[in-house]
mmCIF file of C-alpha atoms in Angstrom:
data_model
loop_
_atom_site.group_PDB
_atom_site.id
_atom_site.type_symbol
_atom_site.label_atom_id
_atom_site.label_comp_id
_atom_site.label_asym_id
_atom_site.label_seq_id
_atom_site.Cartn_x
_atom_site.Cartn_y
_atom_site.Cartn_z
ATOM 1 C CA UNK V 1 -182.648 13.574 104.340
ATOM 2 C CA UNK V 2 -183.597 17.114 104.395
ATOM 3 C CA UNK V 3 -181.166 19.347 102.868
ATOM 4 C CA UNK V 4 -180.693 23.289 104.388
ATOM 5 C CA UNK V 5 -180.150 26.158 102.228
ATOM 6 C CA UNK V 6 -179.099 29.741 103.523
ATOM 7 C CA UNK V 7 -179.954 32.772 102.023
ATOM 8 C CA UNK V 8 -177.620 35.693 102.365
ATOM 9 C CA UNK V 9 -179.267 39.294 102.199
ATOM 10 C CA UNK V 10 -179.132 42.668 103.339
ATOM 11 C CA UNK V 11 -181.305 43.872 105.894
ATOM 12 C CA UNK V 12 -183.488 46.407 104.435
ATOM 13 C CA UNK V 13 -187.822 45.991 103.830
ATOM 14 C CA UNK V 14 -187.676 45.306 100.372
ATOM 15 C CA UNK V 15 -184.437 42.904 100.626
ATOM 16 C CA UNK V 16 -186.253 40.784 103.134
ATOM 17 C CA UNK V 17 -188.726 40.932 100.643
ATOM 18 C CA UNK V 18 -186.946 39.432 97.751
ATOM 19 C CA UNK V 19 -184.890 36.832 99.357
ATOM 20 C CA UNK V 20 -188.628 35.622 101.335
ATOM 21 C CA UNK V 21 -190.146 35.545 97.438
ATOM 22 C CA UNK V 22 -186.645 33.521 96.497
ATOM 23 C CA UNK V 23 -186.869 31.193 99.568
ATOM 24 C CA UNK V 24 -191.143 30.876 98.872
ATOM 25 C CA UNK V 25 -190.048 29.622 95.088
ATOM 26 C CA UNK V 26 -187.443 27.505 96.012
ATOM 27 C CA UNK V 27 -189.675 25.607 98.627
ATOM 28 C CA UNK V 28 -192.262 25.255 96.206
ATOM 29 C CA UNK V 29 -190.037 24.155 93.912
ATOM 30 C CA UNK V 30 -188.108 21.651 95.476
ATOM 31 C CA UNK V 31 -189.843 18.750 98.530
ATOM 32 C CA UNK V 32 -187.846 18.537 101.609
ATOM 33 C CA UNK V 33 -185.674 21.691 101.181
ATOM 34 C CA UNK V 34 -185.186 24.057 104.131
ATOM 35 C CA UNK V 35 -184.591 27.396 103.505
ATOM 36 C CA UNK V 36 -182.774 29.878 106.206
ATOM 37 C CA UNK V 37 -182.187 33.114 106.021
ATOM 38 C CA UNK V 38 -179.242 35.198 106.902
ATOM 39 C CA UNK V 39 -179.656 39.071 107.446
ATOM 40 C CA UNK V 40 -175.986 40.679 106.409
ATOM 41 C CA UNK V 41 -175.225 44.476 107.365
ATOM 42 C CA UNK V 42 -173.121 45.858 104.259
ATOM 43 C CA UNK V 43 -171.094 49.335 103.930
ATOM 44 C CA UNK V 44 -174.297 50.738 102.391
ATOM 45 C CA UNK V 45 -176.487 50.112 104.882
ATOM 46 C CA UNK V 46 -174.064 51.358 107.790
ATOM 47 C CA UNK V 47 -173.658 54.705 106.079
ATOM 48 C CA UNK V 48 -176.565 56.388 105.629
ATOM 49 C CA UNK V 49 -175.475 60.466 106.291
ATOM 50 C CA UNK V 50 -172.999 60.578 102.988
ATOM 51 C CA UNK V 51 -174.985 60.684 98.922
ATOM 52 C CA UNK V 52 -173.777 57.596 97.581
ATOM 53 C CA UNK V 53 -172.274 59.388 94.856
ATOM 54 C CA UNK V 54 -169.766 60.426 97.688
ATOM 55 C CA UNK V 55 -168.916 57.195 99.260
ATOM 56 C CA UNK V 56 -167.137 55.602 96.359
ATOM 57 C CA UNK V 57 -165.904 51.969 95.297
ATOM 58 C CA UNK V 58 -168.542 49.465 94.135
ATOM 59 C CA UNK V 59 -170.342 46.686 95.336
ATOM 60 C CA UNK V 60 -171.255 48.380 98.584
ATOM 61 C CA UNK V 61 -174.531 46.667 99.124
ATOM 62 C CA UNK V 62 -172.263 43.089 98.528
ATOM 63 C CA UNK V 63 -169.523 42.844 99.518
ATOM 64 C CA UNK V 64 -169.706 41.234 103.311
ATOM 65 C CA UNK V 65 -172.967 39.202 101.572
ATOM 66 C CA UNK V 66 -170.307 37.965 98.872
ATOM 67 C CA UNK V 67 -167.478 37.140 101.668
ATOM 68 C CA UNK V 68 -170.028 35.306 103.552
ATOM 69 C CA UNK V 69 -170.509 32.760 99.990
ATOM 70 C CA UNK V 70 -166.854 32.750 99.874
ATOM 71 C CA UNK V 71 -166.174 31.421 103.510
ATOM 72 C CA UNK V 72 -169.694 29.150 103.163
ATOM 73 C CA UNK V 73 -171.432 30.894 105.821
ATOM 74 C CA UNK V 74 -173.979 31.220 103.172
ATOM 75 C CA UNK V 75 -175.327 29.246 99.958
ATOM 76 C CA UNK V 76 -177.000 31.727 97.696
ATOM 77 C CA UNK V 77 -177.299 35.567 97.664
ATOM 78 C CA UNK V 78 -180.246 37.585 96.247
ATOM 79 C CA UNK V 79 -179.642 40.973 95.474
ATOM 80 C CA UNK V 80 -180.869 43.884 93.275
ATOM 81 C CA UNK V 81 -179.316 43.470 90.064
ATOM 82 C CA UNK V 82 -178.491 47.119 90.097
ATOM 83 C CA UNK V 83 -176.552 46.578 93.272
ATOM 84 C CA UNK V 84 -174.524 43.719 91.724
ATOM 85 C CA UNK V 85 -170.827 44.767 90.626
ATOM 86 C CA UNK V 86 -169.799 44.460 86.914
ATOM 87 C CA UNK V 87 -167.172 42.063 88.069
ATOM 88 C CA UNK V 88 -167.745 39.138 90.888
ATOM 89 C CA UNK V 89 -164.764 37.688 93.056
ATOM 90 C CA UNK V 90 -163.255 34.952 91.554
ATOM 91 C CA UNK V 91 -165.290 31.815 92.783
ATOM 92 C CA UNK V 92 -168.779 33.777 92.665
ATOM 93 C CA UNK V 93 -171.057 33.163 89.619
ATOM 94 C CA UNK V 94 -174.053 34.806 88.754
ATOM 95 C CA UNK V 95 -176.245 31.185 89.057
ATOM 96 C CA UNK V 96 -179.570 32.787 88.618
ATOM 97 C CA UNK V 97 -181.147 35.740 86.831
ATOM 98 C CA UNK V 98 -185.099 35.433 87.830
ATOM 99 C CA UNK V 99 -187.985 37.185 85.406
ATOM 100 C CA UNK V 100 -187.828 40.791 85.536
ATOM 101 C CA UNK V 101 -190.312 43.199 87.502
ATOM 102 C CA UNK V 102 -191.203 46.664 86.141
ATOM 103 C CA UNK V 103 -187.927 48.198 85.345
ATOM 104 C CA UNK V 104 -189.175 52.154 85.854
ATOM 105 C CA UNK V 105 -188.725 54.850 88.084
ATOM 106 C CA UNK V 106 -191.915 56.621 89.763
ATOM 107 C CA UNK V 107 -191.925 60.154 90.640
ATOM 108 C CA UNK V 108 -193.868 60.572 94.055
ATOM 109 C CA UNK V 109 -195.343 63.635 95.165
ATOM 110 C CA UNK V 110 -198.201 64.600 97.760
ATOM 111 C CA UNK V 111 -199.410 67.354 95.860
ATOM 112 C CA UNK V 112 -198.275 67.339 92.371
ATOM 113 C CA UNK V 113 -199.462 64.741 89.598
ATOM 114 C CA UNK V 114 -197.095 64.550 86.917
ATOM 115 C CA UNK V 115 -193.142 66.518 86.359
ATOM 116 C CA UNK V 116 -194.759 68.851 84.282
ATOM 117 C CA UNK V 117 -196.624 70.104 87.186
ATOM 118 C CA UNK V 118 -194.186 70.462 89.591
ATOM 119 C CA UNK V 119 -193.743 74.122 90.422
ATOM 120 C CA UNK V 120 -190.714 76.072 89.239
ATOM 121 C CA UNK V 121 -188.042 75.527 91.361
ATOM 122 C CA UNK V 122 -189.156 72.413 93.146
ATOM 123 C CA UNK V 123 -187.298 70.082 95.529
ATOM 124 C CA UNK V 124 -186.824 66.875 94.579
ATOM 125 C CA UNK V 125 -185.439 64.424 96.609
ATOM 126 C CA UNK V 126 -182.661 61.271 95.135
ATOM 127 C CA UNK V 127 -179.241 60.020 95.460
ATOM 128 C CA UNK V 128 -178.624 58.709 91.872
ATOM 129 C CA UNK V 129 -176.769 61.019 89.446
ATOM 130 C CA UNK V 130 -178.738 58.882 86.878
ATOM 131 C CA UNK V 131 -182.015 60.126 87.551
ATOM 132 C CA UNK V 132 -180.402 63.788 88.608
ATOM 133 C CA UNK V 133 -178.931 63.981 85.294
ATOM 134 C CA UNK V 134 -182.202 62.999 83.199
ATOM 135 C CA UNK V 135 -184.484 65.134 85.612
ATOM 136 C CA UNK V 136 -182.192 68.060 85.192
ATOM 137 C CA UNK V 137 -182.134 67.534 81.048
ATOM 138 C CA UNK V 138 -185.812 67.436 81.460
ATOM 139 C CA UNK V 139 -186.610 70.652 84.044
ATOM 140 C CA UNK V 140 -183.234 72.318 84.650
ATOM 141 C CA UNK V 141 -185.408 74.452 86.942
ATOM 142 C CA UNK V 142 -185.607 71.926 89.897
ATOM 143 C CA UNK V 143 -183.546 72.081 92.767
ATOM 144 C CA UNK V 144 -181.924 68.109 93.368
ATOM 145 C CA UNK V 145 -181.764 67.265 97.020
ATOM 146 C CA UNK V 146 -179.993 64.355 98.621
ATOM 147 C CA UNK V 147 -181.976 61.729 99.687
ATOM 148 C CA UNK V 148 -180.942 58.210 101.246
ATOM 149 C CA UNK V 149 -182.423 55.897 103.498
ATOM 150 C CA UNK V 150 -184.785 52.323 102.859
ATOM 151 C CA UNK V 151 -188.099 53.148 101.166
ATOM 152 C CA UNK V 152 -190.085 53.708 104.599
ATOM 153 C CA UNK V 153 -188.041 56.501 105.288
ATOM 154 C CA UNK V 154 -187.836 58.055 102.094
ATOM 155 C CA UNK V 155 -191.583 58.190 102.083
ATOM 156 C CA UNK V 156 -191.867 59.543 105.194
ATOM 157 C CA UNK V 157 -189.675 62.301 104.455
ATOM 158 C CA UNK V 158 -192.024 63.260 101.735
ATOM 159 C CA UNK V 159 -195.301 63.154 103.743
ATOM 160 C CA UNK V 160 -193.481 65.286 106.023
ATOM 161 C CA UNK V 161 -192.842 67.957 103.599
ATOM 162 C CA UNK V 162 -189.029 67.799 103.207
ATOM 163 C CA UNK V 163 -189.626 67.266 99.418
ATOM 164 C CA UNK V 164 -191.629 68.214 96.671
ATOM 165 C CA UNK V 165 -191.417 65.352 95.155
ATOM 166 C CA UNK V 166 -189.369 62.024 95.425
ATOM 167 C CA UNK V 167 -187.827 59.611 92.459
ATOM 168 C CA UNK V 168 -188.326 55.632 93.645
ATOM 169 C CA UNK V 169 -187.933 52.633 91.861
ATOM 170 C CA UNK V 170 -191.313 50.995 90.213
ATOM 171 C CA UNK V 171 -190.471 47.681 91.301
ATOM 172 C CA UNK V 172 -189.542 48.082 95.083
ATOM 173 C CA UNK V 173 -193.090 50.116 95.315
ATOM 174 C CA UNK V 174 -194.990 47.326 93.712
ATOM 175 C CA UNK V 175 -193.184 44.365 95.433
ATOM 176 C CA UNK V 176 -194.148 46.469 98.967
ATOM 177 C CA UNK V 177 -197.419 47.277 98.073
ATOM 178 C CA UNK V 178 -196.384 51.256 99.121
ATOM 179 C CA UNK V 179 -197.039 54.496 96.920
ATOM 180 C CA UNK V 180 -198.240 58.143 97.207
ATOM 181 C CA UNK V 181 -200.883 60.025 96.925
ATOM 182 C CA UNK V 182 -199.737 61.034 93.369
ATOM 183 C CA UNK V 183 -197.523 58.499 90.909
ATOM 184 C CA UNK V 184 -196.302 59.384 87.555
ATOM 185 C CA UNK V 185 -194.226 56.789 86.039
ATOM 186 C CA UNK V 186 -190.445 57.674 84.163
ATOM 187 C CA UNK V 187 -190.343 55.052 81.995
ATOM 188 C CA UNK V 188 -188.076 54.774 78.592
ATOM 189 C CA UNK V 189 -187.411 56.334 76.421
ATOM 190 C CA UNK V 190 -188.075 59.489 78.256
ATOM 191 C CA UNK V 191 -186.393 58.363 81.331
ATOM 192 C CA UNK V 192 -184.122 55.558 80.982
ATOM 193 C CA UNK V 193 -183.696 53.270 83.983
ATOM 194 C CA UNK V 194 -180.423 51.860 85.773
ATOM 195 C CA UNK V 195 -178.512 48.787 84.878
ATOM 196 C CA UNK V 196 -180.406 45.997 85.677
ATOM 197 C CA UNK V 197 -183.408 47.959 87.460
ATOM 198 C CA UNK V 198 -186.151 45.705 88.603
ATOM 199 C CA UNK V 199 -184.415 42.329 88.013
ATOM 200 C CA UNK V 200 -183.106 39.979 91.061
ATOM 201 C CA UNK V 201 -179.336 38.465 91.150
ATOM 202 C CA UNK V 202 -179.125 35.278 92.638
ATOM 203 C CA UNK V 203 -175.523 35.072 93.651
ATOM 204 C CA UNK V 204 -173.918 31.380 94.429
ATOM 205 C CA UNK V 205 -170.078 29.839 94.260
ATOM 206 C CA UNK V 206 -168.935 29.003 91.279
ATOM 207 C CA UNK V 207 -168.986 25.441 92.035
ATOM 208 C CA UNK V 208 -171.878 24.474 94.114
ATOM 209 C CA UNK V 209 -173.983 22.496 90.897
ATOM 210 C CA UNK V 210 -176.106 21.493 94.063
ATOM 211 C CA UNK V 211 -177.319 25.128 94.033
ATOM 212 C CA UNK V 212 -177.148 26.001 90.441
ATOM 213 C CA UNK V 213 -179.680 22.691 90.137
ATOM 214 C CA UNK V 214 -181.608 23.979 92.935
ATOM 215 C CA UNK V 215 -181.691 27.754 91.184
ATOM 216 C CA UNK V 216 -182.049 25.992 87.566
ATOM 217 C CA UNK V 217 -185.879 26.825 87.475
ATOM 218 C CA UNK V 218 -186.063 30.102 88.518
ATOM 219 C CA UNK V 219 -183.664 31.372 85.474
ATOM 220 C CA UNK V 220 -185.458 33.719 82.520
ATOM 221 C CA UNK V 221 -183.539 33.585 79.256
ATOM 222 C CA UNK V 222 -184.917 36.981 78.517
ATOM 223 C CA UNK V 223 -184.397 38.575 81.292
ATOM 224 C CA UNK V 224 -180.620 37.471 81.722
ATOM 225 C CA UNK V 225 -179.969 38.606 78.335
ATOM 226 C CA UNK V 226 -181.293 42.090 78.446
ATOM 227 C CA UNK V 227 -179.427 42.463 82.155
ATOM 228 C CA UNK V 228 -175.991 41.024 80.339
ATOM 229 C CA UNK V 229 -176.449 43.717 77.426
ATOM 230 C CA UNK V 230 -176.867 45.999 79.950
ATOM 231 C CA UNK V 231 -173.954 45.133 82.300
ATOM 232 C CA UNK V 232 -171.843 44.695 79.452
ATOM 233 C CA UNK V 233 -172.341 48.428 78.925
ATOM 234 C CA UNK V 234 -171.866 49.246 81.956
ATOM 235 C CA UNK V 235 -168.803 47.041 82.679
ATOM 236 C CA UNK V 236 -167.444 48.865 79.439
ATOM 237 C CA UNK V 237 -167.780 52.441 80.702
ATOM 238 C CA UNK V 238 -166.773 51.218 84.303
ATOM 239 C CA UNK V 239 -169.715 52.688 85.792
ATOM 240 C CA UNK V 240 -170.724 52.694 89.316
ATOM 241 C CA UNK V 241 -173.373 55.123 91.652
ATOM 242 C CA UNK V 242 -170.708 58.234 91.057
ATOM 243 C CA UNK V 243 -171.640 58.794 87.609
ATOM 244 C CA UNK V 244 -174.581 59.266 85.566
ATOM 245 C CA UNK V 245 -175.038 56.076 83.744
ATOM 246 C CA UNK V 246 -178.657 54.353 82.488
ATOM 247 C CA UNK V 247 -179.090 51.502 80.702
ATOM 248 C CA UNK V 248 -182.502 49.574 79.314
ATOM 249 C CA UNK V 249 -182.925 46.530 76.670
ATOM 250 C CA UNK V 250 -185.803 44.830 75.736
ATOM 251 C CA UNK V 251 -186.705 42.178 73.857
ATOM 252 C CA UNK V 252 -187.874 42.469 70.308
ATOM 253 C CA UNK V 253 -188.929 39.038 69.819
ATOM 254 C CA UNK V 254 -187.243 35.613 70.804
ATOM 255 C CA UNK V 255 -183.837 35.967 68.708
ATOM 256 C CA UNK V 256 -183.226 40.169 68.955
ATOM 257 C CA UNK V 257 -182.568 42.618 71.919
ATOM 258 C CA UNK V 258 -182.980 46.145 71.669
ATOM 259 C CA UNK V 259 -180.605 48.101 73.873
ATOM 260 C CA UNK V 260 -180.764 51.582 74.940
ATOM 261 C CA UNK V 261 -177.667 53.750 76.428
ATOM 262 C CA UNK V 262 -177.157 56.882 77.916
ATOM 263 C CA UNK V 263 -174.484 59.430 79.379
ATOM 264 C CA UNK V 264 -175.442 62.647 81.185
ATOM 265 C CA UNK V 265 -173.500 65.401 82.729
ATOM 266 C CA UNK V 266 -174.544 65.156 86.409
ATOM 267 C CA UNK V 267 -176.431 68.812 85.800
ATOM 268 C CA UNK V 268 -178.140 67.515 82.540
ATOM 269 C CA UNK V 269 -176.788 70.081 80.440
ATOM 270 C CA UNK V 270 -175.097 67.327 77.872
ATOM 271 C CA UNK V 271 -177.191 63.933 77.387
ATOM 272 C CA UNK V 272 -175.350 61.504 74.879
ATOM 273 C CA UNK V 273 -177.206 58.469 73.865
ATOM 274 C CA UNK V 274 -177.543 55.734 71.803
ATOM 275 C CA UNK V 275 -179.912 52.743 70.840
ATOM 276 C CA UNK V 276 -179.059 49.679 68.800
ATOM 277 C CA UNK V 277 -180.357 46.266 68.387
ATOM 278 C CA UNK V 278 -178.586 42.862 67.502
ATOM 279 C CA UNK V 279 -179.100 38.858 68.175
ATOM 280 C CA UNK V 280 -179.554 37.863 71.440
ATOM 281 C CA UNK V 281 -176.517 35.844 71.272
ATOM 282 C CA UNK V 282 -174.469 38.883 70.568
ATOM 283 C CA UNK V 283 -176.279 41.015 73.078
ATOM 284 C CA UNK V 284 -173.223 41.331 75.332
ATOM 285 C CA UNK V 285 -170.724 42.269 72.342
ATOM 286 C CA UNK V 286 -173.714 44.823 71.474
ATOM 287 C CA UNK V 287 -173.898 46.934 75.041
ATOM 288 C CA UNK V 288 -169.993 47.174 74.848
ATOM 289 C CA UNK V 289 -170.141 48.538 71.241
ATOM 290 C CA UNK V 290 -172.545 50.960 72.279
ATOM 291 C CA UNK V 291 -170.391 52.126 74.923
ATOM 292 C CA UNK V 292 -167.556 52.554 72.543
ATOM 293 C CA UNK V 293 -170.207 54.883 70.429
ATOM 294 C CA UNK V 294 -171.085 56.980 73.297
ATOM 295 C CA UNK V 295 -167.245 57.120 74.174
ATOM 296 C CA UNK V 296 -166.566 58.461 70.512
ATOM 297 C CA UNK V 297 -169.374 60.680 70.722
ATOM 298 C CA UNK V 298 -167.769 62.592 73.819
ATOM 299 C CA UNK V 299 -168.846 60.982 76.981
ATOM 300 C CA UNK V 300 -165.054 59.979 77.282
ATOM 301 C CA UNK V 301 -164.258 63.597 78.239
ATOM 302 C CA UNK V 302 -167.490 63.651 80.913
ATOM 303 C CA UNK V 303 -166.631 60.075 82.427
ATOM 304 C CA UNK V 304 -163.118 61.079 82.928
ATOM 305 C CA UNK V 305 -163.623 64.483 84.255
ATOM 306 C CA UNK V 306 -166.296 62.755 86.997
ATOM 307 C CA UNK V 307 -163.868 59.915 87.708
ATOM 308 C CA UNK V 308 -160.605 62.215 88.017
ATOM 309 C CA UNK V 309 -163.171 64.222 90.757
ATOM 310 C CA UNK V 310 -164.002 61.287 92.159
ATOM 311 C CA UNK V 311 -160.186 60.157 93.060
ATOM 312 C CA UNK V 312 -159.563 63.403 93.847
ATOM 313 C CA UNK V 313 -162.044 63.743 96.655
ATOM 314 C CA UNK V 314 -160.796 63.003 100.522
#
């Protein structure tokens, strides 16, 4: 008897893209599965004319998806691991974390190579108040312009001029097979990435050992342990898209992960950071001691001025 799976995912290019690599996997994975997909509008998507650093609460690229595993209307979820909140409904597990793409940002531009080249006073176009922050630490000179929208359009909007330049992630470019004419790689640890940058979630009830069976060969033990350091940082500060937050580890070899933190003011005038390593199997405990450091060290006072402003706001 053939059994039917349903995918949950937003509508954008590159989240078609990811749940179509999931679903490709799982069929070749698994004989007389059948794989559906479900296309989910979320907060996110719906508003597009505020910088996410404005809209406020979390998990709004999940939410509906998450409500739609909740009520059944769906089996799995894939998401950005970025996009995935530091806390899941009760019910929701995190069944699957698959190996990790490039975890980067690129810096696009039509007529500039590299940062360094980009004239004084340049526009550059993002939403995060990660990459603001570290941009801004690196060339306080640039003007930082808001820029939303699926990849397609944020390209556009650079071959039309509106921008300079443009900061994407590495991963969505390579799994769409899109760039610019010029592509200059932030990578760490000049430029440290978000939380759980070019990994994939795989998001399923808590009980469903159908699915976490199904899902069972798709997991990467590395992978899922640098993303749990990570989040574990993260969950620690209680970070979201209105702050300026990054977070990388790595691997050192099978039994240590390297983690690197980092706090910004949102004009880059005060970076704090950190790096530490430990076991793997203390790499959660290790991303929220790190967090604790960069507290001590003085991010408290930036975190709570930013979230105090952020409560504040109408």
């Amino acid at each position: 008897m053939k059994k039917t799976v349903t995918i949950a995912t937003r509508g954008s290019s590159l989240a078609l893209w990811q749940a179509e690599h999931v679903k490709a996997r799982l069929l070749a994975l698994h004989s007389g599965l059948e794989v559906v997909i479900n296309i989910i509008k979320t907060r996110g998507d719906v508003i597009q004319d505020v910088p996410l650093a404005k809209v406020g609460g979390k998990g709004l690229f999940v939410k509906e998806i998450e409500e739609a595993l909740l009520s059944g209307a769906a089996d799995l979820a894939v998401h950005s691991m970025k996009d995935v909140p530091m806390l899941l409904p009760e019910g929701l597990t995190l069944g699957c974390v698959p190996q990790r793409e490039v975890c980067t940002d690129s810096l696009l531009s039509t007529h500039f190579p590299t940062l360094d080249d980009l004239p004084r006073g340049a526009r550059v176009g993002t939403s995060s108040l990660r990459r603001q922050a570290q941009l801004l630490a690196l060339r306080p000179d640039l003007r930082i312009s808001w820029l939303r929208g699926n990849v397609d359009t944020r390209l556009r909007k650079l071959s039309e001029g509106q921008y300079d330049a443009i900061v994407l992630a590495s991963a969505g470019l390579k799994r769409l097979g899109l760039s610019a004419p010029h592509m200059f790689e932030l990578a760490p640890p000049a430029f440290v990435p978000a939380v759980g940058q070019g990994a994939l979630g795989i998001e399923c009830a808590a009980g469903r050992q159908d699915i976490l069976d199904l899902l069972a060969p798709l997991e990467h033990r590395e992978t899922r342990v640098c993303v749990e350091a990570e989040r574990a940082f993260l969950r620690r500060l209680d970070g979201g898209c209105q702050v300026p937050i990054a977070g990388h580890a790595v691997m050192k070899d099978a039994d240590t992960v390297l983690l690197d933190g980092l706090v910004g003011e949102t004009d880059g005038s005060r970076i704090f950071r950190r790096h530490d390593e430990a076991p793997a199997a203390h790499a959660e405990a290790c991303g929220a001691a790190m967090a604790e450091a960069l507290l001590a060290d003085g991010a408290s006072d930036v975190l709570a001025r930013l979230y105090a402003e952020e409560q504040a706001r109408p």
